[in-house]
Amino acid sequence: EAEVAQSPRYKITEKSQAVAFWCDPISGHATLYWYRQILGQGPELLVQFQDESVVDDSQLPKDRFSAERLKGVDSTLKIQPAELGDSAMYLCASSLGPQLYEQYFGPGTRLTVT
Amino acid sequence: GDSVTQMEGPVTLSEEAFLTINCTYTATGYPSLFWYVQYPGEGLQLLLKATKADDKGSNKGFEATYRKETTSFHLEKGSVQVSDSAVYFCALQETSGSRLTFGEGTQLTVNP
């Protein structure tokens, strides 16, 4: 069964350092999402791609976060510089298309900023 | 803005007990409603969904009915198993977008 892949699974970094996460969606899925899940809370959407284009980044802290999906397949989420409050689980999800299609989630990257 | 509120957890039950996890929502339109489950070390999985009022979603013995009049989507199961131990998230999706808005999650532990 096809799955969304994410790496690394765990990342520890010091504040002010740069960190990057990678996501490989299910093959053929045009829509890709990055969510952030703070411990004890539900996931919150950071950015949504349709193919290589960003369609929703209204909740992305653009002063320190960036995301790209250059060829419309895999995606990278970057934080620079990392802050203590960025400690969270970063989840990637993909779907065949926007809106009515089911979102499939990867296992996530657990980030700890010290 | 849109929001989802789940009952406070964690919830601890004995095997074969009846489960209810409450979920209420606030939305401007007529959203679709979902329950996702997250097992330890895994990503979120869609458990069930309902796209319009009075629809009942069901899967693996779990059920939830979309109640527009009470803006609720409570999750129920008649007889829980140890393998149902996980975190359960209620979520909504507005018809005009793709963003999922999640509740805070409810940790369920089922003891043998």
Coordinates of C-alpha atoms in Angstrom, one line a residue:
Chain A
E1 CA 0.0 0.0 0.0
A2 CA 1.4 3.4 -1.0
E3 CA 2.4 5.7 1.9
V4 CA 3.5 9.2 2.4
A5 CA 7.2 9.2 3.4
Q6 CA 8.9 11.7 5.7
S7 CA 12.4 12.1 6.9
P8 CA 14.0 12.4 9.3
R9 CA 11.6 10.9 11.9
Y10 CA 13.3 12.7 14.7
K11 CA 15.4 15.9 14.8
I12 CA 17.0 17.7 17.7
T13 CA 18.5 21.1 16.9
E14 CA 19.7 24.1 18.9
K15 CA 17.8 27.4 18.6
S16 CA 19.0 29.7 15.9
Q17 CA 20.1 26.8 13.8
A18 CA 18.5 25.9 10.4
V19 CA 16.5 22.7 10.0
A20 CA 14.8 21.0 7.1
F21 CA 12.2 18.3 6.7
W22 CA 11.5 16.2 3.6
C23 CA 8.2 14.7 2.3
D24 CA 7.6 12.3 -0.5
P25 CA 3.8 12.1 -1.2
I26 CA 1.9 9.1 -2.7
S27 CA 2.7 8.8 -6.4
G28 CA 0.2 10.7 -8.5
H29 CA -1.1 13.0 -5.6
A30 CA -1.2 16.5 -6.9
T31 CA -2.0 18.2 -3.6
L32 CA 0.5 18.3 -0.7
Y33 CA 0.0 19.7 2.8
W34 CA 2.3 20.5 5.7
Y35 CA 0.7 20.5 9.2
R36 CA 2.3 21.4 12.5
Q37 CA 1.1 19.5 15.6
I38 CA 2.1 21.0 19.0
L39 CA 2.0 18.5 21.8
G40 CA -1.5 18.1 23.2
Q41 CA -3.1 19.9 20.3
G42 CA -4.6 19.0 16.9
P43 CA -2.6 19.5 13.7
E44 CA -2.7 23.0 12.1
L45 CA -2.2 23.6 8.4
L46 CA 1.0 25.5 7.5
V47 CA 1.0 25.3 3.8
Q48 CA -0.8 23.6 0.9
F49 CA 0.6 23.0 -2.6
Q50 CA -1.3 22.2 -5.8
D51 CA 1.4 20.6 -8.0
E52 CA 4.3 23.1 -7.6
S53 CA 2.2 26.1 -6.6
V54 CA 1.4 27.3 -3.1
V55 CA -2.4 27.7 -2.8
D56 CA -2.6 28.4 1.0
D57 CA 0.2 29.6 3.2
S58 CA -1.8 31.9 5.4
Q59 CA -0.7 30.2 8.6
L60 CA 3.0 29.9 7.7
P61 CA 5.4 32.1 9.7
K62 CA 7.1 33.5 6.6
D63 CA 9.8 35.3 8.5
R64 CA 11.4 32.0 9.4
F65 CA 9.6 29.2 7.6
S66 CA 9.8 28.3 3.9
A67 CA 8.4 25.5 1.8
E68 CA 9.0 24.4 -1.7
R69 CA 7.8 21.7 -4.1
L70 CA 9.9 22.4 -7.1
K71 CA 8.9 19.6 -9.5
G72 CA 5.5 19.1 -8.1
V73 CA 6.5 15.8 -6.4
D74 CA 8.4 15.8 -3.2
S75 CA 8.6 18.8 -0.8
T76 CA 10.9 20.4 1.7
L77 CA 9.9 22.5 4.7
K78 CA 12.7 24.7 6.2
I79 CA 13.0 26.6 9.4
Q80 CA 15.7 29.3 9.8
P81 CA 16.4 30.2 12.5
A82 CA 14.7 27.6 14.8
E83 CA 13.1 28.9 18.0
L84 CA 12.1 27.0 21.1
G85 CA 8.5 27.4 20.3
D86 CA 9.0 25.4 17.0
S87 CA 9.3 22.2 18.9
A88 CA 6.4 20.1 17.5
M89 CA 5.5 17.2 15.2
Y90 CA 5.5 18.2 11.5
L91 CA 3.1 16.2 9.4
C92 CA 3.0 15.9 5.7
A93 CA -0.2 14.8 3.9
S94 CA -1.1 14.3 0.3
S95 CA -4.3 13.8 -1.7
L96 CA -5.3 13.2 -5.4
G97 CA -6.7 16.7 -5.5
P98 CA -8.0 19.5 -3.3
Q99 CA -11.2 19.6 -1.3
L100 CA -13.2 16.4 -1.8
Y101 CA -10.3 14.0 -1.8
E102 CA -9.0 12.1 1.3
Q103 CA -5.8 13.4 2.8
Y104 CA -3.2 10.6 3.6
F105 CA -0.8 11.5 6.3
G106 CA 2.8 10.5 6.8
P107 CA 4.4 9.4 10.2
G108 CA 5.7 12.9 10.9
T109 CA 9.0 14.5 11.9
R110 CA 9.3 15.1 15.7
L111 CA 11.4 18.3 16.1
T112 CA 12.9 19.3 19.4
V113 CA 14.6 22.7 19.7
T114 CA 17.0 23.1 22.6
Chain B
G1 CA -13.3 31.3 12.2
D2 CA -13.8 27.6 12.1
S3 CA -13.2 25.6 15.2
V4 CA -13.6 22.1 16.6
T5 CA -14.0 21.2 20.3
Q6 CA -13.5 17.7 21.7
M7 CA -14.3 16.4 25.1
E8 CA -11.5 16.6 27.5
G9 CA -9.4 13.5 27.9
P10 CA -7.8 11.1 28.4
V11 CA -10.4 8.4 28.4
T12 CA -9.8 5.0 30.0
L13 CA -12.1 2.1 29.5
S14 CA -12.2 -1.6 30.1
E15 CA -12.5 -3.9 27.1
E16 CA -16.0 -4.3 25.7
A17 CA -17.2 -1.0 27.3
F18 CA -19.2 1.5 25.3
L19 CA -17.3 4.5 23.9
T20 CA -18.5 8.0 23.3
I21 CA -16.1 10.9 22.4
N22 CA -17.9 14.2 22.0
C23 CA -17.2 16.6 19.2
T24 CA -18.8 20.0 18.5
Y25 CA -17.9 22.5 15.8
T26 CA -18.3 26.0 14.7
A27 CA -18.3 26.8 11.0
T28 CA -19.6 29.5 8.7
G29 CA -20.8 27.2 6.0
Y30 CA -21.8 23.5 5.7
P31 CA -18.6 21.6 6.3
S32 CA -17.7 18.0 5.9
L33 CA -16.8 16.3 9.2
F34 CA -14.2 13.7 9.9
W35 CA -12.8 11.4 12.6
Y36 CA -9.1 10.6 12.3
V37 CA -7.2 8.1 14.5
Q38 CA -3.5 8.2 15.4
Y39 CA -1.8 5.0 16.7
P40 CA 1.5 5.3 18.5
G41 CA 4.3 6.1 16.1
E42 CA 2.1 6.4 13.1
G43 CA 0.5 9.1 11.0
L44 CA -3.2 10.1 11.2
Q45 CA -5.6 7.7 9.5
L46 CA -9.1 8.6 8.3
L47 CA -11.5 6.6 10.4
L48 CA -14.9 7.9 9.1
K49 CA -16.5 10.9 7.5
A50 CA -19.8 12.6 6.8
T51 CA -20.4 15.2 4.2
K52 CA -23.9 16.5 5.0
A53 CA -26.4 16.8 7.8
D54 CA -27.9 13.6 9.1
D55 CA -25.3 11.5 7.3
K56 CA -23.8 8.7 9.4
G57 CA -20.2 7.7 8.9
S58 CA -19.1 4.2 10.0
N59 CA -16.0 2.1 9.9
K60 CA -14.5 -0.7 12.1
G61 CA -17.5 -0.6 14.4
F62 CA -17.2 3.1 15.0
E63 CA -20.1 5.5 14.1
A64 CA -20.7 9.2 14.1
T65 CA -23.8 11.1 12.9
Y66 CA -23.6 14.7 11.5
R67 CA -26.1 16.7 13.6
K68 CA -26.5 20.2 12.2
E69 CA -29.0 21.3 14.8
T70 CA -26.6 20.6 17.6
T71 CA -23.4 21.2 15.5
S72 CA -22.1 17.9 16.7
F73 CA -20.3 14.8 15.4
H74 CA -19.9 12.5 18.4
L75 CA -17.9 9.3 17.9
E76 CA -19.4 6.0 19.3
K77 CA -18.5 2.3 19.5
G78 CA -20.5 -0.3 21.2
S79 CA -17.7 -2.5 22.4
V80 CA -14.1 -1.3 22.4
Q81 CA -11.0 -3.5 22.2
V82 CA -7.5 -3.1 23.5
S83 CA -6.4 -2.4 19.9
D84 CA -8.6 0.7 19.8
S85 CA -6.2 2.5 22.1
A86 CA -5.0 5.6 20.2
V87 CA -5.6 9.3 19.9
Y88 CA -8.8 10.3 18.1
F89 CA -9.2 13.6 16.3
C90 CA -12.4 15.3 15.1
A91 CA -11.9 17.6 12.1
L92 CA -13.9 19.7 9.7
Q93 CA -13.3 20.8 6.1
E94 CA -15.2 23.7 4.7
T95 CA -16.8 23.2 1.2
S96 CA -14.8 26.1 -0.1
G97 CA -11.4 24.8 0.8
S98 CA -9.1 21.9 1.5
R99 CA -7.8 22.9 5.0
L100 CA -8.7 20.5 7.8
T101 CA -9.4 22.1 11.1
F102 CA -8.8 19.7 13.9
G103 CA -9.9 19.4 17.5
E104 CA -7.3 18.9 20.2
G105 CA -7.5 15.1 20.2
T106 CA -8.7 12.6 22.8
Q107 CA -6.4 9.9 24.1
L108 CA -8.2 6.6 24.5
T109 CA -6.8 3.7 26.5
V110 CA -8.6 0.4 26.6
N111 CA -7.5 -2.0 29.4
P112 CA -8.0 -5.8 29.1

